[in-house]
Short mmCIF file of C-alpha atoms in Angstrom, two decimals:
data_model
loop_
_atom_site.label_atom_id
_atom_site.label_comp_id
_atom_site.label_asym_id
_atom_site.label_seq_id
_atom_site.Cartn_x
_atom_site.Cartn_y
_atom_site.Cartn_z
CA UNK A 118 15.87 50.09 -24.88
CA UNK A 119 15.92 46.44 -26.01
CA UNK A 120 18.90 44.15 -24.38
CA UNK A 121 21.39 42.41 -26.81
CA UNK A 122 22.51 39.22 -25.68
CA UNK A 123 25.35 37.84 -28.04
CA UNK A 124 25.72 33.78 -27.85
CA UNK A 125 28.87 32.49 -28.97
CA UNK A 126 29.66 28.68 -29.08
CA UNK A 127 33.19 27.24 -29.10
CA UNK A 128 34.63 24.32 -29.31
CA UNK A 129 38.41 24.56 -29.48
CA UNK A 130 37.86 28.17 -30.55
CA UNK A 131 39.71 29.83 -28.04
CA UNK A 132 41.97 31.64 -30.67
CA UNK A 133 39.32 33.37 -32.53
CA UNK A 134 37.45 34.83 -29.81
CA UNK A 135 40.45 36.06 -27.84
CA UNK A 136 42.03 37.43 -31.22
CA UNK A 137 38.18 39.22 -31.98
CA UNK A 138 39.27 42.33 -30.28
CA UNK A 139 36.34 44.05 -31.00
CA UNK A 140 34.27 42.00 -28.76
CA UNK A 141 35.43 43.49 -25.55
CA UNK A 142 34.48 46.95 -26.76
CA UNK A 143 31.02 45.39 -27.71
CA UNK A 144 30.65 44.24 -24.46
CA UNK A 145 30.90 47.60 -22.78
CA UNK A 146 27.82 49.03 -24.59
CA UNK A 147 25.62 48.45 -21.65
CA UNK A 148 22.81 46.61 -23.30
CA UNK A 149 25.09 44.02 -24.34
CA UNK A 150 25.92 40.88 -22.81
CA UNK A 151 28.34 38.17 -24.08
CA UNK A 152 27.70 34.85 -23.70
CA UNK A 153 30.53 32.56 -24.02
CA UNK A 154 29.33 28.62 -24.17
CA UNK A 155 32.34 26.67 -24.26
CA UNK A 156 31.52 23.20 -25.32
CA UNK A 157 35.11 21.45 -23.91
CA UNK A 158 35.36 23.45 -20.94
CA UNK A 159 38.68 25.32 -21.84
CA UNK A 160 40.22 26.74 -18.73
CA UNK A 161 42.50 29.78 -20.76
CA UNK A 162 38.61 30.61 -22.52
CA UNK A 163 37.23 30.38 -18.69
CA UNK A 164 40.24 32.71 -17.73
CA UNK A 165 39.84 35.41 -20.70
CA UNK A 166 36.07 35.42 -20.50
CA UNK A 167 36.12 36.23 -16.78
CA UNK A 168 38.41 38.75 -17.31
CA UNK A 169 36.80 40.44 -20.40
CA UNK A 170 33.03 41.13 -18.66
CA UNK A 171 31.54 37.86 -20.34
CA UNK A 172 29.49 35.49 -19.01
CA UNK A 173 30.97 32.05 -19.34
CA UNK A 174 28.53 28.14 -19.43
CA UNK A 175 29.19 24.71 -19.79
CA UNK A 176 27.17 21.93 -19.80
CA UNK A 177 28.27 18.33 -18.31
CA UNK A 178 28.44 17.03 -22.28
CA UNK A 179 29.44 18.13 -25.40
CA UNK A 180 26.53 19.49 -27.80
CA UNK A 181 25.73 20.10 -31.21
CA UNK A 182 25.48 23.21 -32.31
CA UNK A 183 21.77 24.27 -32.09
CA UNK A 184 21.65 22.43 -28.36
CA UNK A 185 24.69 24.66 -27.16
CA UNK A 186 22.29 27.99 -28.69
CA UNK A 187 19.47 26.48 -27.30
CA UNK A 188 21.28 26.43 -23.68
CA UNK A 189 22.84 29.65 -24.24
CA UNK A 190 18.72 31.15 -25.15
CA UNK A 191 17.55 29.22 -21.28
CA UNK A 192 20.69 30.56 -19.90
CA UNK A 193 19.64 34.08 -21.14
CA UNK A 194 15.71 33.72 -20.07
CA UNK A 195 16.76 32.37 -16.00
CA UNK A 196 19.98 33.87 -15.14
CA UNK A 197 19.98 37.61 -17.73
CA UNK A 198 15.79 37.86 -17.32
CA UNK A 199 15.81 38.24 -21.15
CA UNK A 200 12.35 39.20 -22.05
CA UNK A 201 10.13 38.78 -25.20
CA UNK A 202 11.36 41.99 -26.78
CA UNK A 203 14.93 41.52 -26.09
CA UNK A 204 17.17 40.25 -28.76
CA UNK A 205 19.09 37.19 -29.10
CA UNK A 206 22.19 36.95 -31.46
CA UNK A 207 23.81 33.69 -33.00
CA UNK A 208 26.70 34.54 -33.17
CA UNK A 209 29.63 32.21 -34.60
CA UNK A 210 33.43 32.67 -33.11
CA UNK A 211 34.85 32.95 -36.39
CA UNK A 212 32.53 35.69 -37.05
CA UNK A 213 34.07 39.22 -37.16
CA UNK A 214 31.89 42.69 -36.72
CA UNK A 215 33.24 46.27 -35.50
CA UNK A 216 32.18 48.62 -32.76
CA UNK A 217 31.08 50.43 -35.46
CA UNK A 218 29.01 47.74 -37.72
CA UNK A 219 27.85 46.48 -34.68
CA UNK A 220 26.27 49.77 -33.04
CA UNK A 221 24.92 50.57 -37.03
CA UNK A 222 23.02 46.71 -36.25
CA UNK A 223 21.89 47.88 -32.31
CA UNK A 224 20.13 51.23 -34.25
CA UNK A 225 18.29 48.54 -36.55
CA UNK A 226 17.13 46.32 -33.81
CA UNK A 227 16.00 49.26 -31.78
CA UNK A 228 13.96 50.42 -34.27
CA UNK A 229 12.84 47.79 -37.01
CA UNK A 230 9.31 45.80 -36.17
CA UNK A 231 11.21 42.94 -37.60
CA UNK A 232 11.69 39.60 -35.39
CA UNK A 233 14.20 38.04 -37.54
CA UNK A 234 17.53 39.43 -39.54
CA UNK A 235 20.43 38.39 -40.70
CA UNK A 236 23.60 40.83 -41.32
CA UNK A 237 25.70 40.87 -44.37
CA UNK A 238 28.67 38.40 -44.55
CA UNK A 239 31.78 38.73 -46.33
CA UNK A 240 34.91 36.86 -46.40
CA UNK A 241 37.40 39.82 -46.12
CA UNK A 242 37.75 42.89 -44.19
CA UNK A 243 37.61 45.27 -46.71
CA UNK A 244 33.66 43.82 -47.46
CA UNK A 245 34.49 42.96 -51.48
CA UNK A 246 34.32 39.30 -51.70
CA UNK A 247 31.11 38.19 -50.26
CA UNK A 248 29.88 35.04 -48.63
CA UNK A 249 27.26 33.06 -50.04
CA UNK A 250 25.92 33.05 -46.89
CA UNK A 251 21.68 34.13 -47.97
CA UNK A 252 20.08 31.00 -49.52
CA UNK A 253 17.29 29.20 -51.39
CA UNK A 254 15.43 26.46 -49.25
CA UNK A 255 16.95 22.76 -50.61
CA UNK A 256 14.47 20.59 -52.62
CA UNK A 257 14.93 17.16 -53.78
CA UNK A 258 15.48 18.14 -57.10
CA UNK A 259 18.54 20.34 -56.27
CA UNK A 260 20.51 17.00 -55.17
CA UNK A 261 21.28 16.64 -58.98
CA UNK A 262 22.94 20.03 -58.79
CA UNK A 263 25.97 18.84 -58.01
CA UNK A 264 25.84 17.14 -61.49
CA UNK A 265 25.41 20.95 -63.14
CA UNK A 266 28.31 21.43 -61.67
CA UNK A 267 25.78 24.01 -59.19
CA UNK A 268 25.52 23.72 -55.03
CA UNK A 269 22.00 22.30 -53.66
CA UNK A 270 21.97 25.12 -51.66
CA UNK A 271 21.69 28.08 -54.62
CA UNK A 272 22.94 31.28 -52.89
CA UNK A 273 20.66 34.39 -53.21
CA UNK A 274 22.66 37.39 -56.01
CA UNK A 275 23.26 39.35 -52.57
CA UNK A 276 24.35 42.59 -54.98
CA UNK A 277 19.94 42.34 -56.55
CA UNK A 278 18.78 41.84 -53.26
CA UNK A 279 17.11 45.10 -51.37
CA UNK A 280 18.21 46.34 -47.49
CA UNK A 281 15.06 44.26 -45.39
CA UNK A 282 14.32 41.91 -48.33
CA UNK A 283 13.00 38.57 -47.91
CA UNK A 284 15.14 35.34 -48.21
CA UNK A 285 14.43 31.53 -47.42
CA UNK A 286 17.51 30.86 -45.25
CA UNK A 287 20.54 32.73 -43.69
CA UNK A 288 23.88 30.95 -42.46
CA UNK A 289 23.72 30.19 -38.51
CA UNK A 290 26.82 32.01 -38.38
CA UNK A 291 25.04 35.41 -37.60
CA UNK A 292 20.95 36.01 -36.55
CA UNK A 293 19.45 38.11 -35.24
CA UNK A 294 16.00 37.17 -33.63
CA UNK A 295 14.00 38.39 -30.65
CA UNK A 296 13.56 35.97 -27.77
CA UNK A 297 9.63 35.73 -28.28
CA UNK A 298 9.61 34.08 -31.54
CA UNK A 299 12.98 31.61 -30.71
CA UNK A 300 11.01 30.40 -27.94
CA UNK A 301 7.96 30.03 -30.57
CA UNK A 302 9.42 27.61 -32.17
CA UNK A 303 11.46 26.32 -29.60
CA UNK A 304 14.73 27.06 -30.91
CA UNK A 305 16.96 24.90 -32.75
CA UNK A 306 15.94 21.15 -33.08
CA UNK A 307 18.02 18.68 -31.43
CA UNK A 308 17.59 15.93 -34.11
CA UNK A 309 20.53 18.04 -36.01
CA UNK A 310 23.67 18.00 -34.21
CA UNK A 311 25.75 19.80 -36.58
CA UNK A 312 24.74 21.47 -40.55
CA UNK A 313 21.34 22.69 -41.56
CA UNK A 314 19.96 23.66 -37.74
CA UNK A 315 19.70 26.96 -39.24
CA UNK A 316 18.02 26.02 -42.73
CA UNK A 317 15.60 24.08 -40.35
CA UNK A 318 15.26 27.03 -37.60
CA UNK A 319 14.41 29.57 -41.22
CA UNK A 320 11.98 27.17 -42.34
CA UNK A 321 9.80 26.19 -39.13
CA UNK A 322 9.73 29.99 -38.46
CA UNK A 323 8.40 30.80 -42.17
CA UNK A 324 5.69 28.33 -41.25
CA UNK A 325 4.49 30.64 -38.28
CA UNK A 326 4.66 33.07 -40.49
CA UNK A 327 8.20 34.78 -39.54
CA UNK A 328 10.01 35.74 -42.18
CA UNK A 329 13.61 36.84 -41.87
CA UNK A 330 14.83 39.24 -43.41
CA UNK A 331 18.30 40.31 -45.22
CA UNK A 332 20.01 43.19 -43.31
CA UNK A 333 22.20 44.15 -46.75
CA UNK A 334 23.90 47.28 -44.59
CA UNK A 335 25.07 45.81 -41.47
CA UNK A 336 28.06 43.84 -42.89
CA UNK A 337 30.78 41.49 -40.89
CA UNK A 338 33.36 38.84 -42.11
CA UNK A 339 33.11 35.35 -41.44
CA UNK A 340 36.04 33.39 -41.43
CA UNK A 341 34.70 30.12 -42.08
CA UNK A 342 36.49 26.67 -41.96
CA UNK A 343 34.03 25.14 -44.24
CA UNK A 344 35.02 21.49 -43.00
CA UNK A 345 31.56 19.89 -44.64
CA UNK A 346 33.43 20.62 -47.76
CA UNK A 347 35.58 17.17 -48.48
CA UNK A 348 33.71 14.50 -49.48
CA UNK A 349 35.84 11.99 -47.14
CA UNK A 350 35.27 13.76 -44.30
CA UNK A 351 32.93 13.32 -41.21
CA UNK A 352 31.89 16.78 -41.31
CA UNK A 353 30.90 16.21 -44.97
CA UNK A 354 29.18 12.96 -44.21
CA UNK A 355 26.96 14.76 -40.95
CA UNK A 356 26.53 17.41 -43.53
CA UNK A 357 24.60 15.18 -45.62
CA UNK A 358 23.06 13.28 -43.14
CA UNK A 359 21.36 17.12 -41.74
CA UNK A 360 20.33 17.59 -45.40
CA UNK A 361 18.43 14.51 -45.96
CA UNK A 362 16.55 15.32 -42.72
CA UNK A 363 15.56 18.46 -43.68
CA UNK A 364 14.13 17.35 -47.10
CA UNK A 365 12.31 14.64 -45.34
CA UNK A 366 10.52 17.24 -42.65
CA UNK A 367 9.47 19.23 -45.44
CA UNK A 368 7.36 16.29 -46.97
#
C-alpha cells in the first residue's frame, strides 16, 4: 500500500489546524503522516502537533509558500523514506476534508495510474457553492479581462467537467501528486514566493507530459482568505508580480 504524507504550511495558522478536527482521525490511518511546517515557529502549534501524532519542521527563515512544500517534500524523502510511488499531498490549513472524503481520496490513490489530482473544492460544508478553484492557464491576452468585467484566470464549469478529466491548473490549496514526478520537476520554483507556484508547478509538469487531473468526487471545503483580492494590498501587488512571471516563462 502506497504511504500518504499530508504537508501543511502555516504561518499564523494555528487556529485552523487545531480547529480541523478531522485531521487527528486522518492521522491514525496508518499510512498517513502529517506534516506540520510552521513557518514562525509557534510554540502552542509545536505543543498541539506533538501531542496529536504529527510531525512538526521549521526552518531558520521564513519561506514562501512553494519553498516551505519544497522542504516539507526533502523532509519526507530523508527523515519518512518516502519513495517514488508514495504520495505527497499539498495540503492548505484552511483546507477542510472528512475521515470519510478523505479515505474515498486514499481508495483513488491506491488504485488510479494517475501521478497528479486535484480534489473537488467548495466553499461550504454542505458541498453547494463551489470554488473556482480548476482553471485555464493565463495568457497575455486575458490581462484585458478585467476590462470584461471577467478574471484572467477563467475558472473551468466544474458541474461539465467529467470525474478524471483534464484541466490546465488546480489551486495549491489541495494536490495530490506522487513523489517521483514532484521531484521531476523539482517541485515548486523558488523565484515565486507567494501566488501562481501552483499555476507554474501545473504547467512545467504538462511540459513532461503530466497531466493532472480533476478528481470531481473527492470533495473538501476551502476556507480561503483570498487576501490577493484588494487592489491596495501587498498580497495583491505579489499577486501580480507571480503573474507577470509566469506569462514571461511561458514565452
Amino acid at each position: 500500500m502506497k504511504r500518504i504524507i499530508v504537508g501543511i504550511v502555516s504561518h499564523g495558522h494555528y487556529d485552523y489546524i487545531v480547529n480541523n478536527l478531522a485531521l487527528k482521525s486522518i492521522v491514525e490511518i496508518p499510512e498517513v503522516t502529517v506534516v506540520i511546517k510552521d513557518n514562525i515557529k509557534d510554540s502552542k502549534l509545536k505543543s498541539y502537533a506533538e501531542e496529536s501524532g504529527f510531525e512538526y519542521v521549521t526552518t531558520p527563515k521564513i519561506l514562501g509558500f512553494g519553498d516551505n512544500n519544497n522542504y516539507i517534500f526533502h523532509f519526507a524523502k530523508k527523515n519518512l523514506l518516502a519513495n517514488d510511488n508514495d504520495w505527497f499531498i499539498i495540503l492548505n490549513p484552511d483546507v477542510e476534508i472528512t475521515l470519510y472524503e478523505f479515505k474515498k481520496l486514499i481508495t483513488e490513490l491506491n488504485t488510479t495510474t494517475d501521478t497528479f489530482l486535484a480534489p473537488n473544492l467548495y466553499k461550504d460544508n454542505d458541498y453547494i457553492e463551489p470554488e473556482n478553484s480548476i482553471r485555464y492557464f493565463a495568457t497575455c491576452f486575458d490581462l484585458l479581462n478585467p476590462l470584461r468585467l471577467k478574471p484572467i484566470n477563467r475558472p473551468y464549469k466544474k458541474e461539465l467537467l467529467e470525474n478524471k478529466a483534464i484541466v490546465d491548473w488546480a489551486s495549491g490549496a489541495f494536490l495530490c501528486i506522487t513523489f517521483k514526478m514532484f521531484g521531476t520537476v523539482d517541485g515548486f520554483d523558488s523565484k515565486y514566493f507567494m501566488y501562481y507556484e501552483d499555476v507554474d508547478l501545473c504547467y512545467r509538469l504538462k511540459k513532461v507530459g503530466t497531466y493532472l487531473k480533476f478528481l470531481k468526487r473527492v470533495k473538501a471545503v476551502h476556507k480561503g482568505e483570498y487576501k490577493n483580492r484588494s487592489v491596495f494590498s501587498k498580497h495583491f501587488r505579489w499577486y501580480l508580480s507571480s503573474l507577470f512571471k509566469f506569462l514571461s516563462s511561458k514565452k
